[in-house]
Amino acid sequence: MSSAAEQFLRDAATKSADLVHREIIRRNMDSYEAAHQRGRSRIKNWEAARRRCQEIKREAIEHLDKYLLQFEEKVIAHGGHVFWAANGDEACAYIKDLAVSRNVRTVVKSKSMVTEEIHLSPVLEKVGIKVWETDLGEFIVQLRNEPPYHIVTPAMHLNRQQIRELFREKLGEDIADADPQKLVALARRKLREAFFAAEMGISGANFLVADSGAIAISTNEGNGRLSTSLPRIHVAVTGIEKIVPRLEDLGTLWPVLATSGTGQPITTYSTLIGGPRRPSEADGPEEFHVVLLDNGRSSLLANAEEREVLTCIRCGACLNICPVYRNIGGHTYNTTYQGPIGSVLTPHLRGNDFQHLAQASSLCGACSSVCPVNINLHHHLLHNRRDAAASGNAKASERAQFRLWRTAMLHPGLYRLGGWMMRRSLRLLYGMGLAGTVFDPMRAWSRKRTPMPLPAKSFRTRWKEGLEKEEQGRGQVGNK
Amino acid sequence: MATSNPSREAILARIREGLRTPAPPMEAKTLDGPIFEPVQNPLERFQQECKANLMECQVTADASGSAQVLAQVLNSLPAGEVFLQDDPVLRRLMENSGSARQLQWSSQGGPAETAQATVTLADALIAQTGSIFVSAACGGRGASVVAPCHIVYATARQLVPDLVTALRTATAQGRLDNHSFACIISGSSRTADIEKILVQGAHGPMRLVVILETNS
Ligand code: SF4
């Protein structure tokens, strides 16, 4: 097992037993769930909306080269720059060199998962640039020196008391009653200084609109607006898969993203930016750069079976509904993208060390059922399991167990005998008072759960009896 | 400065190579009918949605009514400068409001950090989501986000039923060819990052006031 996999199992065990964490997540998810349901009921035909979004994103991905070039041409025509980065290092180097050559001392960042993916902030900090995360949730996890816990709600794992403590320690002000309103006001005051001081604003993009040559950013707080309005340079860092063909496509994508993300009908600020400030405009950055990141996406595109994973709009709905995510929490994944989409995507972006994430699923399919672009997430998790097994990375003991299971399944007599022996020996073991000890093969299950009672009869016997009873019953009905 | 782009061709080549294998087809499905409930009465719907978005929508009958509302809103704010989109319509409105505040016009640059309010026009109003559609033409980028209060002066004729119509019109009019920025604003700035509790006025305006004139 890779050390990442072992770490995952350890963290998962700790987190799922952390009662404070469980309570915080439960409350957050309950309120998300209520808002999400309300939001969905506002859309007349939710299934048609999902289908439309799926079609738009599929069309974009199937003609990715064409639409990216159309986007690029427009951005350049509007006076912007487009940089194509094969990987994170290229993207970081471009942004760092740009910042250094323009004497940038302070950067304000609005929320961007892609900049987390390429670890941009440490690269900038190394050359002495101060980086401020300006999304409140991101600001909080930055102060804690932690990665985001969730792709939409980065500080979901903290309650107001913990945030009060953090602000007291790091910002030197104590909000005695931990009132969220006052905590937000404090962060607003601190970050406002940064907004007006920064020379460079870095944002992500939710969509790249090909026919308009514009990036689309959805934010509620307005930090995305300020970081792309006030500094003299704006850099948008985004994956190549964010493209959509037409501006009017956002008429469906925006409401669906907001509904799936937070339950809102539309995000407060749905912003479109197509270039630097024009001479006739009152304000805005003098320079506009878009960094288009590949970083493994083109290999995922070449995998026709899994290509649709690139249509993800990062709404977070699959995380929120996932029973595994709800129990182990976002940090346990140890990845930029968590939950079902993270488990599917990460092995493609970061390689074999993350194959174990395909197991972080009960395959219940809840993720696929909520995905607003109809990505068949749990099937992709199965594909990843298959690929992991085929790559020979499975444990020897696991391979042996499956060989045994296969033989038993192919020989019903053997299976029956195995079942009979198992029941017998367990009864004997439990009779000796060894239940729950190291000798108990069911210990892995019963250590943290109520032990299962031993059945008196085998499943086959009960099944047969049930069938006979049913037949008798049917006979009686027929006789009436 | 032309951007040096050493990886551009390689990325494009990889994309083209990858796309040579077709993706499995989408499941055949026909889902007829509109996705969103068609908007019957745009004015009524706009007002409802404004309320849901925690915006203040004040409907006025004419320009003098609008000037009065503007005066009331400005009077309710703490002392300080007001930033305005430099447009003859707003110059007139401001004059008629009789406000004695210090003014800054967009022709002199973006709003100052200390501005108490910004006053702008809108390109359109969207009934479906209770949104105002602004572009850089509406006083620039900071005009709708820097001050604690943003006041929008619009007329009922600017109402469009839904988002798709608004975006289609924007494309037809080349909005993003002519301006570097546009935004669909649906409420005051807000956050729910702490325990999912809604707090208004995160980084942008705490108040968004629409003065909607029906008879101009
Ligand atoms: S996979 Fe689907 S549900 Fe999950 S984040 Fe992406 S779009 Fe949302």
XYZ file of C-alpha atoms and ligand atoms in Angstrom:
704
model
C 0.000 0.000 0.000
C 1.344 3.450 -0.829
C 2.099 5.712 2.097
C -0.610 8.092 0.831
C -3.101 5.235 1.110
C -1.984 4.357 4.630
C -2.197 7.984 5.662
C -5.687 8.144 4.183
C -6.880 5.183 6.238
C -5.394 6.583 9.445
C -6.904 10.037 8.930
C -10.256 8.593 7.915
C -10.410 6.553 11.138
C -9.534 9.581 13.273
C -11.864 12.016 11.542
C -14.884 9.765 11.492
C -14.583 9.351 15.268
C -14.246 13.122 15.890
C -17.614 14.102 17.337
C -17.171 17.886 17.096
C -16.268 17.555 13.425
C -19.245 15.294 12.810
C -21.601 17.794 14.384
C -20.241 20.749 12.378
C -20.456 18.861 9.089
C -23.913 17.526 9.841
C -25.240 21.020 10.494
C -23.592 22.447 7.397
C -24.847 19.662 5.187
C -28.371 19.892 6.580
C -28.598 23.555 5.751
C -27.061 22.988 2.310
C -29.506 20.187 1.643
C -32.532 22.338 2.515
C -31.299 25.211 0.329
C -30.443 22.857 -2.522
C -33.906 21.295 -2.503
C -35.540 24.725 -2.421
C -33.322 25.848 -5.276
C -34.123 22.830 -7.385
C -37.834 23.269 -6.940
C -37.513 26.736 -8.482
C -36.309 25.248 -11.750
C -39.300 24.003 -13.719
C -37.589 21.053 -15.352
C -34.451 20.078 -13.465
C -33.712 17.036 -15.613
C -33.914 19.143 -18.776
C -31.584 21.686 -17.162
C -29.020 18.983 -16.351
C -29.280 17.612 -19.839
C -28.786 21.046 -21.380
C -25.697 21.692 -19.247
C -24.331 18.272 -20.121
C -24.839 18.975 -23.837
C -23.164 22.389 -23.626
C -20.130 21.085 -21.790
C -19.875 17.983 -23.995
C -19.966 20.108 -27.120
C -17.237 22.331 -25.687
C -14.969 19.426 -24.755
C -15.509 17.603 -28.056
C -14.259 20.715 -29.891
C -11.842 21.897 -27.266
C -9.107 23.025 -29.673
C -11.492 25.071 -31.797
C -13.118 26.862 -28.864
C -9.847 27.549 -27.051
C -8.435 29.163 -30.179
C -11.568 31.250 -30.631
C -11.296 32.374 -27.014
C -7.601 33.182 -27.371
C -8.088 35.199 -30.532
C -10.734 37.373 -28.904
C -8.754 37.967 -25.699
C -5.717 39.060 -27.705
C -7.885 41.274 -29.924
C -9.153 42.956 -26.733
C -5.597 43.654 -25.580
C -5.128 40.700 -23.218
C -2.478 37.969 -23.082
C -2.996 34.212 -23.144
C -0.350 31.852 -21.790
C -0.605 28.097 -22.312
C 0.948 26.123 -19.444
C 1.656 22.427 -19.860
C 1.969 21.954 -16.098
C 1.937 23.726 -12.768
C 5.609 24.685 -12.898
C 5.177 26.521 -16.192
C 2.094 28.337 -14.915
C 3.774 29.368 -11.647
C 6.957 30.483 -13.410
C 4.989 32.666 -15.825
C 3.038 34.379 -13.046
C 6.074 34.786 -10.800
C 8.180 36.303 -13.616
C 5.335 38.618 -14.523
C 4.957 39.759 -10.906
C 8.681 40.289 -10.438
C 9.092 42.205 -13.701
C 6.207 44.515 -12.741
C 7.499 45.135 -9.209
C 4.516 43.537 -7.554
C 4.731 43.499 -3.740
C 1.193 42.463 -2.831
C -1.213 40.074 -4.531
C -4.905 39.667 -3.752
C -6.361 36.324 -4.751
C -9.980 35.483 -5.219
C -10.955 31.859 -4.823
C -9.353 29.575 -7.386
C -8.955 25.825 -7.035
C -6.538 25.761 -9.980
C -4.063 27.974 -8.100
C -4.331 25.479 -5.215
C -3.675 22.677 -7.681
C -0.443 24.286 -8.898
C 0.608 25.583 -5.429
C 1.025 29.127 -6.653
C 1.077 31.053 -3.361
C 4.295 29.491 -1.956
C 6.055 30.270 -5.248
C 5.119 33.943 -4.979
C 5.879 34.136 -1.273
C 9.341 32.749 -1.888
C 10.239 35.841 -3.905
C 8.928 38.097 -1.161
C 5.434 38.795 -2.472
C 2.662 38.983 0.109
C -0.349 36.918 -0.983
C -3.789 37.565 0.487
C -6.595 35.078 0.046
C -9.693 37.264 -0.084
C -12.570 34.794 -0.127
C -13.578 34.653 3.536
C -13.364 30.865 3.742
C -10.001 30.840 1.960
C -8.755 33.671 4.191
C -9.637 31.600 7.255
C -7.868 28.460 6.057
C -4.888 30.537 4.927
C -4.572 31.959 8.464
C -4.644 28.390 9.755
C -2.048 27.302 7.227
C -4.400 24.669 5.922
C -5.620 23.701 2.464
C -9.318 24.291 1.668
C -11.603 21.701 3.196
C -14.198 21.848 0.422
C -14.066 23.149 -3.166
C -16.981 25.546 -2.588
C -16.931 26.183 1.176
C -13.242 26.092 2.178
C -13.770 26.589 5.930
C -16.815 24.376 6.372
C -15.074 22.359 9.085
C -14.845 25.262 11.542
C -17.430 26.737 13.847
C -17.666 30.381 14.877
C -15.822 29.839 18.154
C -12.855 28.330 16.364
C -12.864 31.251 13.906
C -13.073 33.744 16.759
C -10.042 32.104 18.391
C -8.152 32.193 15.114
C -8.891 35.875 14.506
C -7.922 36.731 18.069
C -4.605 34.988 17.681
C -3.740 36.060 14.133
C -5.479 39.411 13.710
C -5.205 40.570 17.295
C -8.880 41.392 17.795
C -11.323 39.514 19.935
C -14.975 39.289 18.897
C -16.261 38.272 22.305
C -19.637 36.872 21.250
C -18.263 35.262 18.045
C -21.112 36.873 16.130
C -20.660 35.902 12.440
C -21.648 39.439 11.382
C -18.815 40.932 13.436
C -16.333 38.286 12.384
C -17.107 39.076 8.741
C -16.782 42.818 9.413
C -13.335 42.281 10.914
C -12.155 40.282 7.892
C -13.655 42.936 5.604
C -11.659 45.674 7.289
C -8.382 43.762 7.104
C -8.836 42.698 3.506
C -9.926 46.106 2.288
C -6.463 47.437 3.018
C -5.038 44.629 0.903
C -7.418 45.261 -2.005
C -6.412 48.888 -2.272
C -2.687 48.191 -1.807
C -2.281 45.261 -4.192
C -0.660 45.668 -7.586
C -1.836 42.292 -8.871
C -5.127 40.431 -8.589
C -5.261 36.698 -9.278
C -8.554 34.970 -9.960
C -9.772 31.681 -11.307
C -12.580 31.335 -13.824
C -15.746 29.301 -13.662
C -16.151 29.444 -17.421
C -14.264 30.668 -20.469
C -16.689 31.982 -23.049
C -15.369 31.225 -26.535
C -17.582 33.477 -28.658
C -16.969 36.530 -26.436
C -13.372 35.947 -25.365
C -14.394 36.531 -21.758
C -13.830 34.736 -18.490
C -16.833 34.253 -16.210
C -16.406 34.376 -12.431
C -19.162 33.652 -9.921
C -18.787 35.072 -6.416
C -21.097 36.142 -3.647
C -18.781 38.194 -1.501
C -17.582 40.603 -4.152
C -13.933 39.734 -3.497
C -13.692 38.421 -7.046
C -14.938 41.798 -8.235
C -12.525 43.838 -6.146
C -9.479 41.740 -7.006
C -10.215 42.117 -10.711
C -11.069 45.841 -10.558
C -8.568 47.577 -8.287
C -5.040 46.193 -8.913
C -3.271 47.272 -12.087
C -2.664 43.696 -13.269
C -5.216 40.899 -13.420
C -4.158 37.294 -13.956
C -6.820 34.614 -14.408
C -5.581 31.062 -13.908
C -7.815 28.337 -15.214
C -7.987 24.813 -16.624
C -8.409 24.352 -20.381
C -11.615 22.414 -19.773
C -13.551 25.449 -18.492
C -14.510 26.541 -21.992
C -18.135 26.961 -23.139
C -19.103 27.851 -26.706
C -21.483 30.797 -26.346
C -22.312 33.584 -23.919
C -25.974 32.600 -23.862
C -24.981 29.118 -22.571
C -24.424 30.832 -19.230
C -28.165 31.517 -19.139
C -28.517 27.866 -18.122
C -25.114 27.127 -16.598
C -25.116 30.016 -14.124
C -28.428 29.148 -12.438
C -27.595 25.440 -12.413
C -24.138 26.026 -10.913
C -25.585 28.288 -8.220
C -28.412 25.870 -7.427
C -26.042 22.926 -7.097
C -23.374 24.916 -5.273
C -25.378 26.746 -2.633
C -29.058 26.516 -3.579
C -29.145 30.132 -4.809
C -31.060 30.976 -8.006
C -27.908 32.717 -9.250
C -24.677 33.800 -7.597
C -24.686 37.444 -6.467
C -21.948 38.556 -8.863
C -21.827 36.780 -12.207
C -18.919 38.655 -13.735
C -17.576 38.684 -17.286
C -14.125 40.044 -18.049
C -12.762 40.208 -21.558
C -9.589 42.250 -21.362
C -7.774 45.130 -19.686
C -9.456 48.463 -19.088
C -10.292 50.317 -22.303
C -9.119 53.940 -22.698
C -12.689 55.201 -22.276
C -13.331 53.257 -19.053
C -13.156 54.807 -15.590
C -11.029 52.102 -13.966
C -9.805 48.527 -14.182
C -6.448 46.779 -14.632
C -4.037 47.922 -17.315
C -2.971 44.352 -17.997
C -5.032 41.193 -18.346
C -3.438 37.743 -18.556
C -5.157 34.378 -18.872
C -3.123 31.298 -17.970
C -4.601 28.178 -19.573
C -3.479 25.113 -17.661
C -3.233 21.594 -19.068
C -1.558 19.668 -16.207
C -2.878 16.237 -17.161
C -6.176 17.352 -18.643
C -5.198 16.533 -22.214
C -4.345 12.948 -21.178
C -7.730 12.651 -19.542
C -9.239 13.933 -22.787
C -7.445 11.169 -24.699
C -9.162 8.627 -22.455
C -12.516 8.565 -24.260
C -14.130 6.454 -21.555
C -13.394 9.018 -18.832
C -13.399 12.183 -20.949
C -16.693 13.400 -19.531
C -14.960 13.990 -16.193
C -13.641 17.174 -17.847
C -17.175 18.552 -18.056
C -17.290 19.050 -14.261
C -18.300 22.584 -13.270
C -16.957 22.220 -9.680
C -20.269 22.842 -7.963
C -19.461 20.636 -4.970
C -22.833 18.847 -4.952
C -21.231 15.409 -5.171
C -19.116 16.166 -2.080
C -22.111 17.310 -0.102
C -24.164 14.217 -0.760
C -21.351 11.679 -0.470
C -21.669 9.511 2.681
C -17.908 8.959 2.654
C -17.095 12.680 2.454
C -19.573 13.422 5.226
C -17.817 10.979 7.510
C -14.146 11.445 6.743
C -14.203 15.162 5.836
C -12.340 17.060 3.145
C -8.799 17.090 4.504
C -8.540 13.311 4.716
C -8.416 13.091 0.922
C -5.188 15.128 0.976
C -5.955 16.377 -2.527
C -6.914 19.705 -4.117
C -10.267 18.314 -5.223
C -12.064 16.247 -2.618
C -15.071 13.949 -2.573
C -16.241 11.822 -5.498
C -14.980 14.167 -8.232
C -11.625 14.406 -6.458
C -11.391 10.636 -6.147
C -12.056 10.266 -9.862
C -9.847 13.121 -11.022
C -6.788 13.007 -8.768
C -5.230 9.744 -10.026
C -5.316 11.288 -13.514
C -3.707 14.516 -12.352
C -1.290 13.200 -9.753
C -0.672 9.574 -10.666
C -0.773 6.159 -9.065
C -0.231 7.298 -5.481
C -3.876 8.309 -5.412
C -5.423 5.155 -6.847
C -6.646 4.181 -3.396
C -9.229 6.990 -3.583
C -11.291 4.857 -5.945
C -12.056 2.779 -2.844
C -13.343 5.809 -0.943
C -16.847 5.114 -2.149
C -19.708 2.819 -1.282
C -20.691 2.948 -4.983
C -24.137 4.064 -3.845
C -24.356 6.383 -6.849
C -25.623 9.390 -4.883
C -22.915 11.535 -6.514
C -24.028 10.656 -10.038
C -27.638 11.303 -9.107
C -26.984 14.936 -8.132
C -24.308 15.896 -10.649
C -25.720 18.812 -12.668
C -23.819 17.751 -15.792
C -24.734 14.072 -15.420
C -21.221 12.753 -14.897
C -21.449 9.062 -14.131
C -19.116 9.450 -11.181
C -19.494 6.088 -9.501
C -18.881 4.295 -12.781
C -15.667 6.230 -13.185
C -14.665 5.173 -9.684
C -15.207 1.593 -10.804
C -13.101 2.230 -13.903
C -10.344 3.558 -11.679
C -10.568 0.456 -9.476
C -10.301 -1.712 -12.550
C -7.292 0.266 -13.795
C -5.639 0.078 -10.374
C -6.083 -3.707 -10.309
C -4.816 -4.022 -13.886
C -1.742 -1.947 -13.110
C -0.698 -4.655 -10.647
C -0.814 -2.378 -7.637
C -3.292 -4.502 -5.686
C -2.049 -6.133 -2.473
C -1.010 -9.789 -2.745
C -3.445 -10.731 0.045
C -6.279 -8.992 -1.782
C -5.443 -10.824 -5.016
C -5.402 -14.142 -3.146
C -8.765 -13.413 -1.504
C -10.361 -12.636 -4.841
C -8.931 -15.824 -6.391
C -10.460 -17.794 -3.540
C -13.769 -16.005 -3.928
C -13.781 -16.650 -7.671
C -13.197 -20.388 -7.166
C -15.999 -20.557 -4.605
C -18.395 -18.689 -6.880
C -17.676 -21.090 -9.700
C -18.279 -24.154 -7.478
C -21.569 -23.945 -5.549
C -20.788 -27.068 -3.507
C -17.548 -25.556 -2.319
C -19.298 -22.301 -1.499
C -21.894 -24.150 0.568
C -19.231 -26.087 2.404
C -17.273 -22.896 3.098
C -20.362 -21.182 4.489
C -21.205 -24.148 6.692
C -17.661 -24.306 8.077
C -17.600 -20.596 8.710
C -20.854 -20.654 10.700
C -19.718 -23.688 12.668
C -16.320 -22.315 13.597
C -17.705 -18.904 14.489
C -20.279 -20.481 16.777
C -17.544 -22.516 18.421
C -15.326 -19.438 18.781
C -18.104 -17.291 20.226
C -19.089 -20.158 22.531
C -15.564 -19.980 23.942
C -16.043 -16.287 24.638
C -13.589 -15.190 21.968
C -15.936 -12.787 20.184
C -14.219 -9.486 19.435
C -10.730 -10.828 20.228
C -7.881 -11.145 17.734
C -9.116 -14.666 16.954
C -12.447 -13.338 15.723
C -12.352 -12.945 11.906
C -15.286 -10.510 12.175
C -13.287 -8.184 14.419
C -12.530 -5.657 11.692
C -16.276 -5.128 11.364
C -17.403 -5.381 14.959
C -14.644 -3.264 16.507
C -16.526 -0.067 15.763
C -20.004 -1.392 15.128
C -22.676 -3.414 16.877
C -21.701 -7.070 16.333
C -23.892 -8.918 13.883
C -25.801 -11.889 15.315
C -24.815 -15.243 13.869
C -27.561 -16.561 11.605
C -28.944 -19.969 12.489
C -29.431 -20.947 8.862
C -27.534 -20.212 5.691
C -28.786 -17.629 3.238
C -29.483 -20.386 0.711
C -31.709 -22.281 3.136
C -33.624 -19.158 4.067
C -33.981 -18.189 0.440
C -35.367 -21.620 -0.421
C -37.768 -21.580 2.514
C -38.925 -18.144 1.506
C -39.590 -19.288 -2.027
C -41.521 -22.314 -0.821
C -43.619 -20.169 1.487
C -44.287 -17.746 -1.320
C -45.365 -20.555 -3.584
C -47.683 -21.918 -0.918
C -49.149 -18.461 -0.450
C -49.697 -18.075 -4.161
C -51.354 -21.503 -4.251
C -53.807 -20.420 -1.547
C -54.646 -17.227 -3.396
C -55.188 -19.295 -6.537
C -57.529 -21.668 -4.675
C -59.824 -18.969 -3.477
C 4.613 42.440 -25.516
C 3.746 39.270 -27.421
C 3.418 36.395 -24.976
C 6.068 33.731 -25.531
C 4.225 30.440 -25.590
C 6.536 27.438 -25.796
C 3.891 24.837 -24.832
C 0.977 26.138 -26.871
C 1.494 23.959 -29.932
C 2.215 20.843 -27.878
C -0.983 21.260 -25.825
C -3.078 21.833 -28.940
C -1.495 18.803 -30.614
C -2.281 16.646 -27.582
C -5.875 17.865 -27.563
C -6.303 17.104 -31.267
C -4.697 13.704 -30.905
C -6.920 12.873 -27.922
C -10.088 13.908 -29.710
C -9.436 11.474 -32.544
C -11.059 8.776 -30.442
C -14.730 9.666 -30.171
C -16.341 9.706 -26.726
C -19.138 7.219 -26.053
C -22.433 8.763 -27.238
C -24.762 10.413 -24.746
C -27.714 8.406 -23.577
C -30.608 9.137 -25.971
C -33.139 11.246 -24.111
C -35.591 13.886 -25.169
C -36.679 16.314 -22.545
C -39.150 18.745 -23.996
C -40.550 21.929 -22.596
C -38.933 24.958 -21.034
C -36.253 24.561 -18.359
C -37.358 27.666 -16.454
C -40.907 28.818 -15.842
C -41.569 31.482 -18.513
C -41.821 34.979 -17.011
C -45.352 36.326 -17.482
C -45.178 39.717 -15.820
C -41.594 41.011 -15.842
C -42.184 44.009 -13.560
C -43.937 41.973 -10.899
C -41.414 39.156 -11.114
C -38.499 41.575 -10.906
C -39.874 43.088 -7.718
C -40.445 39.659 -6.167
C -36.956 38.491 -6.985
C -35.412 41.731 -5.683
C -37.080 41.051 -2.380
C -35.787 37.492 -2.306
C -32.297 38.807 -3.137
C -32.510 41.295 -0.232
C -32.328 44.252 -2.635
C -34.373 47.412 -2.232
C -36.517 48.138 -5.270
C -38.309 51.488 -5.223
C -40.775 51.962 -8.050
C -41.351 55.572 -9.080
C -43.720 57.131 -11.584
C -41.471 59.804 -13.046
C -38.137 61.608 -12.867
C -39.132 63.866 -9.972
C -40.246 60.840 -7.964
C -36.914 59.201 -8.691
C -35.005 62.310 -7.573
C -36.951 62.260 -4.321
C -36.134 58.614 -3.663
C -32.479 59.284 -4.428
C -32.476 62.148 -1.928
C -34.030 59.915 0.733
C -31.507 57.138 0.212
C -28.564 59.555 0.260
C -29.899 61.203 3.418
C -29.982 57.847 5.164
C -26.233 57.330 4.612
C -23.338 58.515 6.775
C -21.539 61.669 5.687
C -19.087 61.292 2.837
C -18.535 61.492 -0.845
C -20.807 60.022 -3.522
C -19.466 58.572 -6.779
C -21.570 58.804 -9.943
C -21.434 57.482 -13.462
C -20.885 60.572 -15.589
C -24.034 60.624 -17.659
C -26.391 63.542 -18.413
C -29.332 61.556 -17.028
C -27.619 61.129 -13.678
C -26.349 64.705 -13.602
C -29.935 65.851 -13.965
C -31.251 63.395 -11.390
C -28.590 64.421 -8.896
C -29.337 68.084 -9.400
C -33.050 67.493 -8.840
C -32.397 65.513 -5.690
C -31.047 68.673 -4.081
C -28.340 66.732 -2.294
C -25.420 68.825 -1.103
C -22.964 65.951 -0.893
C -19.521 66.070 -2.346
C -19.614 64.338 -5.736
C -17.094 62.465 -7.794
C -17.859 61.671 -11.457
C -16.622 58.607 -13.336
C -15.010 60.809 -15.971
C -12.387 61.601 -13.300
C -11.546 57.932 -12.643
C -12.824 55.127 -10.393
C -14.473 55.616 -6.985
C -12.377 56.438 -3.925
C -12.023 53.943 -1.095
C -13.987 56.275 1.139
C -17.016 56.747 -1.154
C -20.235 56.233 0.821
C -22.349 55.413 -2.200
C -22.130 54.914 -5.934
C -24.899 55.861 -8.348
C -25.040 54.266 -11.796
C -27.331 53.361 -14.648
C -27.768 49.762 -15.834
C -27.659 48.154 -19.277
C -30.682 45.987 -18.490
C -32.757 44.522 -15.673
C -33.462 40.800 -15.604
C -36.859 39.771 -14.235
C -36.171 36.030 -13.852
C -33.442 36.511 -11.264
C -34.083 40.064 -10.038
C -30.727 41.156 -11.414
C -29.184 44.286 -12.786
C -26.915 43.961 -15.786
C -24.077 46.486 -15.755
C -21.016 46.878 -17.950
C -17.920 49.039 -17.780
C -20.049 51.710 -19.486
C -21.928 52.096 -16.184
C -19.183 54.095 -14.479
C -16.491 51.397 -14.674
C -15.799 48.302 -12.601
C -15.505 49.694 -9.086
C -18.730 51.668 -9.458
C -20.884 48.696 -8.513
C -18.731 47.188 -5.785
C -16.476 49.608 -3.891
C -18.924 51.596 -1.732
C -21.195 50.284 1.037
C -24.258 51.333 -0.960
C -24.892 51.010 -4.701
C -27.845 52.876 -6.178
C -29.051 51.960 -9.661
C -31.348 54.213 -11.651
C -33.283 52.285 -14.318
C -36.513 52.339 -16.225
C -39.136 49.638 -16.673
C -38.393 49.622 -20.411
C -35.027 48.106 -19.624
C -36.610 44.968 -18.183
C -35.942 41.728 -20.044
C -37.727 38.520 -19.052
C -34.798 36.188 -18.503
C -31.074 35.564 -18.433
C -30.868 33.913 -21.835
C -32.547 36.936 -23.461
C -30.210 39.306 -21.638
C -27.123 37.370 -22.724
C -28.323 36.975 -26.314
C -28.922 40.717 -26.528
C -25.501 41.394 -25.051
C -23.918 39.204 -27.736
C -25.939 40.844 -30.517
C -24.923 44.302 -29.289
C -21.260 43.296 -28.954
C -21.254 44.321 -25.262
C -18.030 42.473 -24.562
C -16.411 43.693 -27.759
C -17.005 47.268 -26.696
C -16.371 46.944 -22.951
C -13.815 45.016 -20.927
C -16.249 44.114 -18.188
C -19.886 43.215 -17.541
C -21.637 41.839 -14.491
C -25.019 40.467 -13.571
C -25.623 41.582 -10.002
C -28.300 39.834 -7.971
C -28.248 41.374 -4.530
C -25.860 42.932 -2.072
C -22.484 41.377 -1.344
C -22.825 38.436 1.050
C -21.196 35.374 2.548
C -22.272 32.216 4.320
C -18.769 30.914 4.945
C -19.225 30.851 8.728
C -21.583 28.054 9.711
C -23.657 28.758 6.576
C -25.117 31.830 8.274
C -25.934 34.577 5.789
C -24.118 37.846 6.412
C -24.655 40.822 4.101
C -21.873 43.188 3.119
C -18.914 40.837 2.858
C -16.552 42.885 0.702
C -18.916 44.876 -1.460
C -22.108 46.871 -0.898
C -24.327 46.072 2.061
C -27.191 47.789 0.269
C -28.236 47.597 -3.351
C -31.042 50.025 -4.183
C -32.845 50.037 -7.533
C -34.843 53.135 -8.405
C -37.166 51.804 -11.062
C -39.060 54.423 -13.039
C -42.152 53.134 -14.793
C -43.111 56.113 -16.889
C -40.059 57.414 -18.723
S -18.684 16.103 -10.608
Fe -20.694 16.991 -10.932
S -21.521 17.196 -8.839
Fe -19.311 16.900 -8.599
S -18.447 18.956 -8.506
Fe -18.376 18.309 -10.667
S -20.258 19.087 -11.562
Fe -20.544 19.159 -9.340
